[in-house]
mmCIF file of N, CA and C in Angstrom:
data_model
loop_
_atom_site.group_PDB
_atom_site.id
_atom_site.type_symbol
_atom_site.label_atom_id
_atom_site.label_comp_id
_atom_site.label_asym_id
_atom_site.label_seq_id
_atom_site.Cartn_x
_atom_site.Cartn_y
_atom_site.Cartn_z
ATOM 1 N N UNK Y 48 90.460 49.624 81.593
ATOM 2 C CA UNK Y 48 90.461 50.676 82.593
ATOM 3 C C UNK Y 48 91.661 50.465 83.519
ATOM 4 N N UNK Y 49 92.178 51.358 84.047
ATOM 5 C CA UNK Y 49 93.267 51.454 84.673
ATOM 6 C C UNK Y 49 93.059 51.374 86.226
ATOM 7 N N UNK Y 50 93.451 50.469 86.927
ATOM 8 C CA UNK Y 50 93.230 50.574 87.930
ATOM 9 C C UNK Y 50 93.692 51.730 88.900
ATOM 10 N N UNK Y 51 92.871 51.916 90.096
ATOM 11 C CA UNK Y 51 93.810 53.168 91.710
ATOM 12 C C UNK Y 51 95.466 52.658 91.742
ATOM 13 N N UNK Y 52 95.736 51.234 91.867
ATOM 14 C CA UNK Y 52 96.779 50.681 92.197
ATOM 15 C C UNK Y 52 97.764 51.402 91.402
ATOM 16 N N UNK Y 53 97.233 50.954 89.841
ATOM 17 C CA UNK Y 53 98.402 50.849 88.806
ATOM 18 C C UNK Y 53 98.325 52.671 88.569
ATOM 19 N N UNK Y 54 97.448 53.496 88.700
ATOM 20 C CA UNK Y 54 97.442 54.740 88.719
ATOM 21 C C UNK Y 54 98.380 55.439 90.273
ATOM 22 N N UNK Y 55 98.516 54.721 91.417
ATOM 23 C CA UNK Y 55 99.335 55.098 92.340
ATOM 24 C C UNK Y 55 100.959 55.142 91.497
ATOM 25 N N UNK Y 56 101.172 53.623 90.921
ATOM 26 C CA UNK Y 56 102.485 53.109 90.667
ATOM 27 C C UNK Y 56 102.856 54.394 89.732
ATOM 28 N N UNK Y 57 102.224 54.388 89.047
ATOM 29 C CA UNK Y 57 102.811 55.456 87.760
ATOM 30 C C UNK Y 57 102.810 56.632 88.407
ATOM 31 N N UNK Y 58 102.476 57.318 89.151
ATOM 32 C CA UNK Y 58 102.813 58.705 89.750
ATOM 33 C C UNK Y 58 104.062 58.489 90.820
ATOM 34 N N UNK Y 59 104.200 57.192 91.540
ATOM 35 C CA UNK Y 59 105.539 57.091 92.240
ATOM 36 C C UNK Y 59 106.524 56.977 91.252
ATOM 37 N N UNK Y 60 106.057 56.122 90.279
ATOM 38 C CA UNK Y 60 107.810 56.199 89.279
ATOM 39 C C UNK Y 60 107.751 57.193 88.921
ATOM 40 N N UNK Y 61 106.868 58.245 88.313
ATOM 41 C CA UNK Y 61 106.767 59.943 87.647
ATOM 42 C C UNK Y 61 107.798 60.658 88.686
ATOM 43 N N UNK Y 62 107.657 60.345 89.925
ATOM 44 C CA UNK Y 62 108.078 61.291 91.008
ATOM 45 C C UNK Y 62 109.764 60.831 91.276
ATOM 46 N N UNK Y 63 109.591 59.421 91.067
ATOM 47 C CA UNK Y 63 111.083 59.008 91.591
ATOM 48 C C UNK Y 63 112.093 59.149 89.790
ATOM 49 N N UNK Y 64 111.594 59.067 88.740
ATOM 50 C CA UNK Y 64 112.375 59.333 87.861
ATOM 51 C C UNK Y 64 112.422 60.866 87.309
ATOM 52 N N UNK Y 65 111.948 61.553 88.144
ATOM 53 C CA UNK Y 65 111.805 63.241 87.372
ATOM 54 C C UNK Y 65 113.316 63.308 87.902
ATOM 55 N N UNK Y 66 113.971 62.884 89.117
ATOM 56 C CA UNK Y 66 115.365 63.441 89.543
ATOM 57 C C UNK Y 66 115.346 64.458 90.204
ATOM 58 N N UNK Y 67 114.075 65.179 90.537
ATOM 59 C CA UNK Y 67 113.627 66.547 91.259
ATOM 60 C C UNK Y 67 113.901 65.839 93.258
ATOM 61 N N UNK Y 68 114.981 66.806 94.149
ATOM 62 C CA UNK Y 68 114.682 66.586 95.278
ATOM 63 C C UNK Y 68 113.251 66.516 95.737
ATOM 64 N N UNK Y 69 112.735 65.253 96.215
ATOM 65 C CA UNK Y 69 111.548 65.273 97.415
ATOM 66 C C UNK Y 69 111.184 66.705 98.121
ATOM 67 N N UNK Y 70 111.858 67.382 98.657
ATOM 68 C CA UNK Y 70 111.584 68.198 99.796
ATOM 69 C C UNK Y 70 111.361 69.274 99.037
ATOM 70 N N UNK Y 71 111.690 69.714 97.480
ATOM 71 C CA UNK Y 71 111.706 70.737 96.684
ATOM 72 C C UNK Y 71 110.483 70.122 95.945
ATOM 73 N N UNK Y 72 110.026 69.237 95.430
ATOM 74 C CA UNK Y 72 108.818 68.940 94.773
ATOM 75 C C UNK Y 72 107.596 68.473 96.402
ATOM 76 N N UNK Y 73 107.945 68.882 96.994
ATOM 77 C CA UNK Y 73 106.793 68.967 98.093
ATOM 78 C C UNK Y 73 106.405 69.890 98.352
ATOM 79 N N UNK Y 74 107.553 70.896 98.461
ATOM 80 C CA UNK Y 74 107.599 72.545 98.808
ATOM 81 C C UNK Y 74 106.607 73.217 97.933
ATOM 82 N N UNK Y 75 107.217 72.880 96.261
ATOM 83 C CA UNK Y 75 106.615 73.444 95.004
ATOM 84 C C UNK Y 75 105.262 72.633 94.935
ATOM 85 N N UNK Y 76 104.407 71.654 95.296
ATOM 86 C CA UNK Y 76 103.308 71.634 95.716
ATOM 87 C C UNK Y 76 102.318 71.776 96.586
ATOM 88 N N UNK Y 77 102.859 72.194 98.157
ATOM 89 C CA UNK Y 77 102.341 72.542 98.769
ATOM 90 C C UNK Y 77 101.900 71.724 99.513
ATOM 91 N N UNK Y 78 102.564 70.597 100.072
ATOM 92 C CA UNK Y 78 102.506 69.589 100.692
ATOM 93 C C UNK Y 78 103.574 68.862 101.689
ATOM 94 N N UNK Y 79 103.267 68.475 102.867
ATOM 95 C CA UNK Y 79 104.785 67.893 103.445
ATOM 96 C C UNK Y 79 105.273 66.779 102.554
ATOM 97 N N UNK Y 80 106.524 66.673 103.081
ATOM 98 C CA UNK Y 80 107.230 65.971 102.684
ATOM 99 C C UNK Y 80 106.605 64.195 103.111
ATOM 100 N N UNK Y 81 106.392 63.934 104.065
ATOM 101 C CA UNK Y 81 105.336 62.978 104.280
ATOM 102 C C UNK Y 81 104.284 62.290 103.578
ATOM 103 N N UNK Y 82 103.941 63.527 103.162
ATOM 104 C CA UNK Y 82 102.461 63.185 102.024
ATOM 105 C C UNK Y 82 103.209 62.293 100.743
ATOM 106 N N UNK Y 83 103.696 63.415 100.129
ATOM 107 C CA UNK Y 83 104.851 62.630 99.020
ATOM 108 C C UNK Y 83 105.407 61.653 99.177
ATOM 109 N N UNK Y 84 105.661 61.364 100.730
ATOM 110 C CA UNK Y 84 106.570 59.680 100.110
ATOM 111 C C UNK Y 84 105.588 58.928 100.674
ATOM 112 N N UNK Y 85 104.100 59.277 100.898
ATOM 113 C CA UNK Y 85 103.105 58.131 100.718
ATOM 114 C C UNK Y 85 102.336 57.904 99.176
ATOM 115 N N UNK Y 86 102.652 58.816 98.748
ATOM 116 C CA UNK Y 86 102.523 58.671 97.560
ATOM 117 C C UNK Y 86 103.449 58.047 96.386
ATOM 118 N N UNK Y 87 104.600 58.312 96.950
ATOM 119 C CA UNK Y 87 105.683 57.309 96.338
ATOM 120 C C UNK Y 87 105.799 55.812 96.887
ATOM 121 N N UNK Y 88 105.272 55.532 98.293
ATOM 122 C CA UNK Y 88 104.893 54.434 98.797
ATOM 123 C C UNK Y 88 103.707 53.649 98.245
ATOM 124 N N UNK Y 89 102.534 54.269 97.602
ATOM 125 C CA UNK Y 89 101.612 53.839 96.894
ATOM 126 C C UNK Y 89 100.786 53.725 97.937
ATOM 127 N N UNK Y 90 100.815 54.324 99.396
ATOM 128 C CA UNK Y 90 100.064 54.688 100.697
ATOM 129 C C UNK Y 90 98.584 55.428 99.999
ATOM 130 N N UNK Y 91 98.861 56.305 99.026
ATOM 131 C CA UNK Y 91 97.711 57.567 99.109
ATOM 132 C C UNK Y 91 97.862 57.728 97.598
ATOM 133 N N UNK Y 92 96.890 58.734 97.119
ATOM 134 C CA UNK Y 92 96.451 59.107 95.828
ATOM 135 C C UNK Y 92 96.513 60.468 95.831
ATOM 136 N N UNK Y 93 96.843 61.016 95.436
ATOM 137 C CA UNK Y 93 96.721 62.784 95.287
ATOM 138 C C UNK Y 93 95.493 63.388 94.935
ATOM 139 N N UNK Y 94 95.148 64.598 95.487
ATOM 140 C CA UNK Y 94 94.006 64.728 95.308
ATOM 141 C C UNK Y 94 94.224 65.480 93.524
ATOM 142 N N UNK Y 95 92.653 65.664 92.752
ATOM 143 C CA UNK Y 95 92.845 66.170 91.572
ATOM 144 C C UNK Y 95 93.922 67.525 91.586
ATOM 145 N N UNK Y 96 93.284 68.555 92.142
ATOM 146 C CA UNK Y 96 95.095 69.587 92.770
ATOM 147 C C UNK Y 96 96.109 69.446 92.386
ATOM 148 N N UNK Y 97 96.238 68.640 93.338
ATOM 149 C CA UNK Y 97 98.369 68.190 93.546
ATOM 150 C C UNK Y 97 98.151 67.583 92.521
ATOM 151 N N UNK Y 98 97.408 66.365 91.855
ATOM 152 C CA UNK Y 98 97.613 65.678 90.864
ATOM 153 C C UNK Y 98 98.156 66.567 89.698
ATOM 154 N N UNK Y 99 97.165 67.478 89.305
ATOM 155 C CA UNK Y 99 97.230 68.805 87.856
ATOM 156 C C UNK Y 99 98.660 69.173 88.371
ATOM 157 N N UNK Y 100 99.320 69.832 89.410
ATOM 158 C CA UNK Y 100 100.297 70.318 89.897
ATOM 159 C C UNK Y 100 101.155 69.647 89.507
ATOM 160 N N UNK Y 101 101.312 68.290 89.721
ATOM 161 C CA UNK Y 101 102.301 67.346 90.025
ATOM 162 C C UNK Y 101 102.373 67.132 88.333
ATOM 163 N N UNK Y 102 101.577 67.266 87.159
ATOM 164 C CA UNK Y 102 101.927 66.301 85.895
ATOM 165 C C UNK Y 102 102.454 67.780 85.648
ATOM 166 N N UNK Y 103 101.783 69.242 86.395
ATOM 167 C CA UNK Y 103 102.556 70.603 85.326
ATOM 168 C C UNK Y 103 104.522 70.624 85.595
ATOM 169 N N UNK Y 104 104.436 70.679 87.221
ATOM 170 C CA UNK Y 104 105.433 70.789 87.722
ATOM 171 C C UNK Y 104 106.493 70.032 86.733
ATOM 172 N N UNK Y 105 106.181 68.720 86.728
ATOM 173 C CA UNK Y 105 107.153 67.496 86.449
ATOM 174 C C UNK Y 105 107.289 66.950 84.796
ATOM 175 N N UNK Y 106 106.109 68.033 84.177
ATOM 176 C CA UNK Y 106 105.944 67.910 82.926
ATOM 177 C C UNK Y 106 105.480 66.787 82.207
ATOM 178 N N UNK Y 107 104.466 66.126 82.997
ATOM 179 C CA UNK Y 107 104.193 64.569 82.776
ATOM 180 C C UNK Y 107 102.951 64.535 82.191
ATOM 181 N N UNK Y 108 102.511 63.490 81.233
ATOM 182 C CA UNK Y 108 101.453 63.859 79.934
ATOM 183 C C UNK Y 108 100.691 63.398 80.727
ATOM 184 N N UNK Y 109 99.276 63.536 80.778
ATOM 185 C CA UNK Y 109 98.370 62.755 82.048
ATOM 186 C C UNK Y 109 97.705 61.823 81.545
ATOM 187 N N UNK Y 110 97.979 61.570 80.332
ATOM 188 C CA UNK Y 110 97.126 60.166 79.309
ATOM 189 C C UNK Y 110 98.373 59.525 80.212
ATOM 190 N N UNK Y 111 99.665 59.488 79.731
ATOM 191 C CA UNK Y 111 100.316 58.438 80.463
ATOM 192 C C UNK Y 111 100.593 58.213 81.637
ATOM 193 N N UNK Y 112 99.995 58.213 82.912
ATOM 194 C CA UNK Y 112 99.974 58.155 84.035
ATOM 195 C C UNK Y 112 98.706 57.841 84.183
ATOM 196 N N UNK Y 113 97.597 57.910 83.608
ATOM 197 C CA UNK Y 113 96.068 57.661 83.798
ATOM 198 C C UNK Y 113 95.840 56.490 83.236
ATOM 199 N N UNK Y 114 96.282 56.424 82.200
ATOM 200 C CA UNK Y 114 96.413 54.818 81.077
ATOM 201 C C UNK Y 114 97.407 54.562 80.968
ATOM 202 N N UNK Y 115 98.322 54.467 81.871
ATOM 203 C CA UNK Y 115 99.314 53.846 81.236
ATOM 204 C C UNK Y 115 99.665 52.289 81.340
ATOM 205 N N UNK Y 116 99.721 51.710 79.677
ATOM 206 C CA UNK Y 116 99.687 50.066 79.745
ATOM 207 C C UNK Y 116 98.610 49.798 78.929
ATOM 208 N N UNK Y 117 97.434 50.454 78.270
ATOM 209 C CA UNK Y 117 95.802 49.932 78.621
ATOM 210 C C UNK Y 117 95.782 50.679 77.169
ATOM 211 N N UNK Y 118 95.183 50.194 76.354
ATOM 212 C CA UNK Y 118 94.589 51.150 75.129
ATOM 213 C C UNK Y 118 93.527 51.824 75.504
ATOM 214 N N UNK Y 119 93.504 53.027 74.760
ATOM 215 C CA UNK Y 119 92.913 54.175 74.573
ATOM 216 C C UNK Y 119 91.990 54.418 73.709
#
């Protein structure tokens, strides 16, 4: 099972390697800019929402960000 921790980490690297400006992937979710870099800080967890938002937006498979590391 994948831990909150290691499920924070993988949505901050998702966010910091998409190459998408911060303030434009905050905008396009509907969130300050604040929120997002606690989430890239590994501060906070997204709620299910922003989460679905955040893997459509950024095109990110959600097996790998949910498990990622861990067999399936």
């Amino acid at each position: 099972m994948t831990t909150r921790e290691q499920i924070r980490r993988n949505i901050a690297e998702a966010i910091v390697n998409s190459g998408m400006p911060r303030s434009e992937l905050a905008n396009r979710l509907g969130i300050k800019l604040s929120t997002l870099n606690n989430y890239i800080k590994c501060k906070h967890t997204p709620k299910l929402k922003i989460f679905a938002n955040l893997c459509i937006i950024l095109g990110l498979d959600v097996k790998r960000i949910l498990y990622s590391g861990h067999d399936k």
